Amino acid sequence: MTTINKNYLKLPGSYLFSNIAKKVSAYQEAHPQDQIVRLGIGDVTQPLAPAVIDALHKAVDEMARGETFHGYAPDLGYEFLRTAIAKNDYADRGCAISADEIFVSDGAKSDSGNIQEIFGVDNKVAVCDPVYPVYVDTNVMAGRTGEYNRDRENFDGVIYMPCLEENGFLPELPKETPDLIYLCFPNNPSGAAITKERLQEWVDYANKTGAVIIYDAAYEAYITEEGIPHSIYECDGARTCAIEIRSFSKNAGFTGVRLGFTVVPKDLVREGVRLHDLWARRHGTKFNGAPYIVQKAGEAVYSPEGKAQLKEQVAYYMRNAHYIYNGLKDAGYSVSGGVNAPYIWLKTPRGMTSWEFFDHLLEKAHVVGTPGSGFGAAGEGYFRLTAFGSYENTQEAIRRIQAL
Ligand code: MLT
């Protein structure tokens, strides 16, 4: 008889954002008159930039003519996009990353979930707590963890690095040595940013211990302060210990278009094997390339018009971030994030748990956010609001929260 992958049975409940979506739609069904403002999942609301739309139209027209039609894309990505990424995201920031170290994909969520496949199941994984759930859940599915521990509300066999107020929401080097270290900066969910000096410590640590860092830089476009690295490759020695994952979702509003990429430097070698070659093999076997029209849209993100338009779009969301941050502060909340990231991380008031505050906000203010405990045990007592709403909805949400 067929057997199943029993690792899936270790996962409690459903995926965080599916769970929240179900709760919110049940509430809306029961209260159809309530105007709900959604600041939960980090999904963008502003339309694609005109330069991106133009590129999409042109690419669609090309697909309509035999001479310019495109079938399967190269599985590692079109040269035009990989070259644009290498120049704009890396060379221009002084990072030595070549186009053939860039793997174009359908988004950072898939890449951050799939990347663990090229590592042995015996690798010990370290994650921040709270953490973007995809890193943990995919390692659970692969059998790289023990059972879910209901008392501790986390998985046995995973190294959790608490990111709390007292450490500025930044992880400290773990006592137990991990093999795989997931870092996300600017951070989802806390909105904390890491300085280049602090990130350099992680790179030095990984090079010393032989660990590999999986660095999720999906929110780098939101960095506003000096001294905060946009890429881990700004640190010396990162080419021998780090994989970087990037997204077009947050910097260019591609959540519904789907495009991302992963960088695996050729100098990153473990057990005598280049991880680049393993990821290329995996990509070639399981992925048929992001669509031509989407990659042309991605190229437009790096055009002078695209850059200018997207700078404005990011500034629009950051205006929301400041509005939420200041509005909550004025209302007496303890708040962080929102300066180099589109997420605001607040302490729940009056000792409420994260889910109690979620219900309270939904029922009394009709505002949806994300409970901090959904990102891990150390997120308990915290709550995340996203700056990706419209400015009007953001203002309305804060008005309602202030009136509670
Ligand atoms: C989030 O809300 O944490 C993000 O939207 C999730 C994602 O990007 O997949």
mmCIF file of N, CA, C and O in Angstrom, residues 35-71:
data_model
loop_
_atom_site.group_PDB
_atom_site.id
_atom_site.type_symbol
_atom_site.label_atom_id
_atom_site.label_comp_id
_atom_site.label_asym_id
_atom_site.label_seq_id
_atom_site.Cartn_x
_atom_site.Cartn_y
_atom_site.Cartn_z
ATOM 1 N N GLN A 35 -16.837 46.919 7.399
ATOM 2 C CA GLN A 35 -15.818 47.228 6.382
ATOM 3 C C GLN A 35 -14.459 46.852 6.956
ATOM 4 O O GLN A 35 -13.908 47.581 7.783
ATOM 5 N N ILE A 36 -13.953 45.732 6.512
ATOM 6 C CA ILE A 36 -12.691 45.238 7.081
ATOM 7 C C ILE A 36 -11.494 45.880 6.372
ATOM 8 O O ILE A 36 -11.471 45.971 5.148
ATOM 9 N N VAL A 37 -10.527 46.336 7.155
ATOM 10 C CA VAL A 37 -9.270 46.832 6.579
ATOM 11 C C VAL A 37 -8.215 45.756 6.800
ATOM 12 O O VAL A 37 -7.988 45.325 7.933
ATOM 13 N N ARG A 38 -7.589 45.330 5.707
ATOM 14 C CA ARG A 38 -6.659 44.193 5.777
ATOM 15 C C ARG A 38 -5.207 44.654 5.780
ATOM 16 O O ARG A 38 -4.694 45.091 4.755
ATOM 17 N N LEU A 39 -4.590 44.550 6.941
ATOM 18 C CA LEU A 39 -3.155 44.859 7.047
ATOM 19 C C LEU A 39 -2.437 43.627 7.603
ATOM 20 O O LEU A 39 -1.552 43.724 8.445
ATOM 21 N N GLY A 40 -2.905 42.453 7.135
ATOM 22 C CA GLY A 40 -2.357 41.188 7.615
ATOM 23 C C GLY A 40 -1.243 40.696 6.714
ATOM 24 O O GLY A 40 -0.076 41.056 6.902
ATOM 25 N N ILE A 41 -1.584 39.923 5.702
ATOM 26 C CA ILE A 41 -0.547 39.377 4.811
ATOM 27 C C ILE A 41 0.153 40.525 4.082
ATOM 28 O O ILE A 41 -0.475 41.546 3.761
ATOM 29 N N GLY A 42 1.449 40.357 3.847
ATOM 30 C CA GLY A 42 2.232 41.410 3.191
ATOM 31 C C GLY A 42 1.997 41.436 1.693
ATOM 32 O O GLY A 42 2.936 41.268 0.918
ATOM 33 N N ASP A 43 0.752 41.641 1.304
ATOM 34 C CA ASP A 43 0.445 41.686 -0.129
ATOM 35 C C ASP A 43 0.268 43.137 -0.564
ATOM 36 O O ASP A 43 -0.410 43.915 0.106
ATOM 37 N N VAL A 44 0.850 43.454 -1.708
ATOM 38 C CA VAL A 44 0.841 44.837 -2.191
ATOM 39 C C VAL A 44 -0.543 45.228 -2.714
ATOM 40 O O VAL A 44 -1.352 44.361 -3.044
ATOM 41 N N THR A 45 -0.786 46.537 -2.797
ATOM 42 C CA THR A 45 -2.101 47.011 -3.257
ATOM 43 C C THR A 45 -1.997 47.991 -4.427
ATOM 44 O O THR A 45 -3.009 48.265 -5.075
ATOM 45 N N GLN A 46 -0.798 48.528 -4.667
ATOM 46 C CA GLN A 46 -0.676 49.544 -5.720
ATOM 47 C C GLN A 46 -0.451 48.881 -7.081
ATOM 48 O O GLN A 46 0.177 47.827 -7.166
ATOM 49 N N PRO A 47 -0.973 49.490 -8.162
ATOM 50 C CA PRO A 47 -0.821 48.871 -9.482
ATOM 51 C C PRO A 47 0.635 48.808 -9.917
ATOM 52 O O PRO A 47 1.488 49.542 -9.415
ATOM 53 N N LEU A 48 0.893 47.933 -10.883
ATOM 54 C CA LEU A 48 2.247 47.811 -11.425
ATOM 55 C C LEU A 48 2.679 49.146 -12.018
ATOM 56 O O LEU A 48 1.849 49.900 -12.549
ATOM 57 N N ALA A 49 3.965 49.425 -11.974
ATOM 58 C CA ALA A 49 4.496 50.694 -12.490
ATOM 59 C C ALA A 49 4.285 50.760 -14.011
ATOM 60 O O ALA A 49 4.339 49.726 -14.687
ATOM 61 N N PRO A 50 4.064 51.970 -14.561
ATOM 62 C CA PRO A 50 3.842 52.098 -16.012
ATOM 63 C C PRO A 50 4.939 51.447 -16.856
ATOM 64 O O PRO A 50 4.648 50.828 -17.891
ATOM 65 N N ALA A 51 6.197 51.557 -16.436
ATOM 66 C CA ALA A 51 7.293 50.956 -17.220
ATOM 67 C C ALA A 51 7.138 49.436 -17.278
ATOM 68 O O ALA A 51 7.442 48.806 -18.298
ATOM 69 N N VAL A 52 6.639 48.865 -16.207
ATOM 70 C CA VAL A 52 6.435 47.408 -16.149
ATOM 71 C C VAL A 52 5.255 47.019 -17.049
ATOM 72 O O VAL A 52 5.322 46.047 -17.808
ATOM 73 N N ILE A 53 4.204 47.812 -16.974
ATOM 74 C CA ILE A 53 3.017 47.539 -17.808
ATOM 75 C C ILE A 53 3.397 47.635 -19.296
ATOM 76 O O ILE A 53 3.020 46.768 -20.093
ATOM 77 N N ASP A 54 4.162 48.653 -19.664
ATOM 78 C CA ASP A 54 4.608 48.788 -21.071
ATOM 79 C C ASP A 54 5.377 47.556 -21.518
ATOM 80 O O ASP A 54 5.155 47.031 -22.616
ATOM 81 N N ALA A 55 6.284 47.110 -20.658
ATOM 82 C CA ALA A 55 7.106 45.934 -21.007
ATOM 83 C C ALA A 55 6.228 44.696 -21.162
ATOM 84 O O ALA A 55 6.436 43.875 -22.065
ATOM 85 N N LEU A 56 5.230 44.574 -20.289
ATOM 86 C CA LEU A 56 4.314 43.425 -20.391
ATOM 87 C C LEU A 56 3.553 43.470 -21.716
ATOM 88 O O LEU A 56 3.470 42.470 -22.430
ATOM 89 N N HIS A 57 3.014 44.653 -22.069
ATOM 90 C CA HIS A 57 2.267 44.785 -23.329
ATOM 91 C C HIS A 57 3.147 44.409 -24.517
ATOM 92 O O HIS A 57 2.727 43.652 -25.393
ATOM 93 N N LYS A 58 4.361 44.932 -24.520
ATOM 94 C CA LYS A 58 5.271 44.655 -25.653
ATOM 95 C C LYS A 58 5.566 43.158 -25.736
ATOM 96 O O LYS A 58 5.577 42.575 -26.819
ATOM 97 N N ALA A 59 5.798 42.567 -24.587
ATOM 98 C CA ALA A 59 6.148 41.139 -24.584
ATOM 99 C C ALA A 59 4.953 40.292 -25.034
ATOM 100 O O ALA A 59 5.126 39.296 -25.748
ATOM 101 N N VAL A 60 3.758 40.702 -24.650
ATOM 102 C CA VAL A 60 2.558 39.963 -25.096
ATOM 103 C C VAL A 60 2.450 40.065 -26.614
ATOM 104 O O VAL A 60 2.180 39.065 -27.299
ATOM 105 N N ASP A 61 2.691 41.251 -27.172
ATOM 106 C CA ASP A 61 2.636 41.420 -28.631
ATOM 107 C C ASP A 61 3.684 40.534 -29.320
ATOM 108 O O ASP A 61 3.417 39.969 -30.377
ATOM 109 N N GLU A 62 4.854 40.445 -28.720
ATOM 110 C CA GLU A 62 5.883 39.569 -29.302
ATOM 111 C C GLU A 62 5.405 38.123 -29.349
ATOM 112 O O GLU A 62 5.680 37.396 -30.307
ATOM 113 N N MET A 63 4.680 37.730 -28.315
ATOM 114 C CA MET A 63 4.187 36.345 -28.258
ATOM 115 C C MET A 63 3.125 36.080 -29.332
ATOM 116 O O MET A 63 2.814 34.936 -29.637
ATOM 117 N N ALA A 64 2.577 37.169 -29.903
ATOM 118 C CA ALA A 64 1.515 37.027 -30.905
ATOM 119 C C ALA A 64 2.076 36.846 -32.313
ATOM 120 O O ALA A 64 1.313 36.630 -33.255
ATOM 121 N N ARG A 65 3.395 36.975 -32.468
ATOM 122 C CA ARG A 65 3.980 36.851 -33.823
ATOM 123 C C ARG A 65 4.980 35.696 -33.856
ATOM 124 O O ARG A 65 5.788 35.545 -32.929
ATOM 125 N N GLY A 66 4.921 34.954 -34.925
ATOM 126 C CA GLY A 66 5.798 33.785 -35.071
ATOM 127 C C GLY A 66 7.264 34.128 -34.904
ATOM 128 O O GLY A 66 8.017 33.409 -34.241
ATOM 129 N N GLU A 67 7.691 35.273 -35.503
ATOM 130 C CA GLU A 67 9.131 35.624 -35.481
ATOM 131 C C GLU A 67 9.625 35.972 -34.086
ATOM 132 O O GLU A 67 10.836 35.857 -33.810
ATOM 133 N N THR A 68 8.726 36.435 -33.221
ATOM 134 C CA THR A 68 9.190 36.879 -31.888
ATOM 135 C C THR A 68 8.582 36.043 -30.752
ATOM 136 O O THR A 68 8.743 36.375 -29.584
ATOM 137 N N PHE A 69 7.898 34.998 -31.124
ATOM 138 C CA PHE A 69 7.282 34.119 -30.110
ATOM 139 C C PHE A 69 8.372 33.445 -29.266
ATOM 140 O O PHE A 69 9.454 33.133 -29.768
ATOM 141 N N HIS A 70 8.074 33.226 -27.999
ATOM 142 C CA HIS A 70 9.013 32.513 -27.115
ATOM 143 C C HIS A 70 8.314 31.312 -26.481
ATOM 144 O O HIS A 70 7.232 31.464 -25.921
ATOM 145 N N GLY A 71 8.942 30.186 -26.539
ATOM 146 C CA GLY A 71 8.419 28.987 -25.872
ATOM 147 C C GLY A 71 9.041 28.861 -24.487
ATOM 148 O O GLY A 71 9.132 29.849 -23.753
#
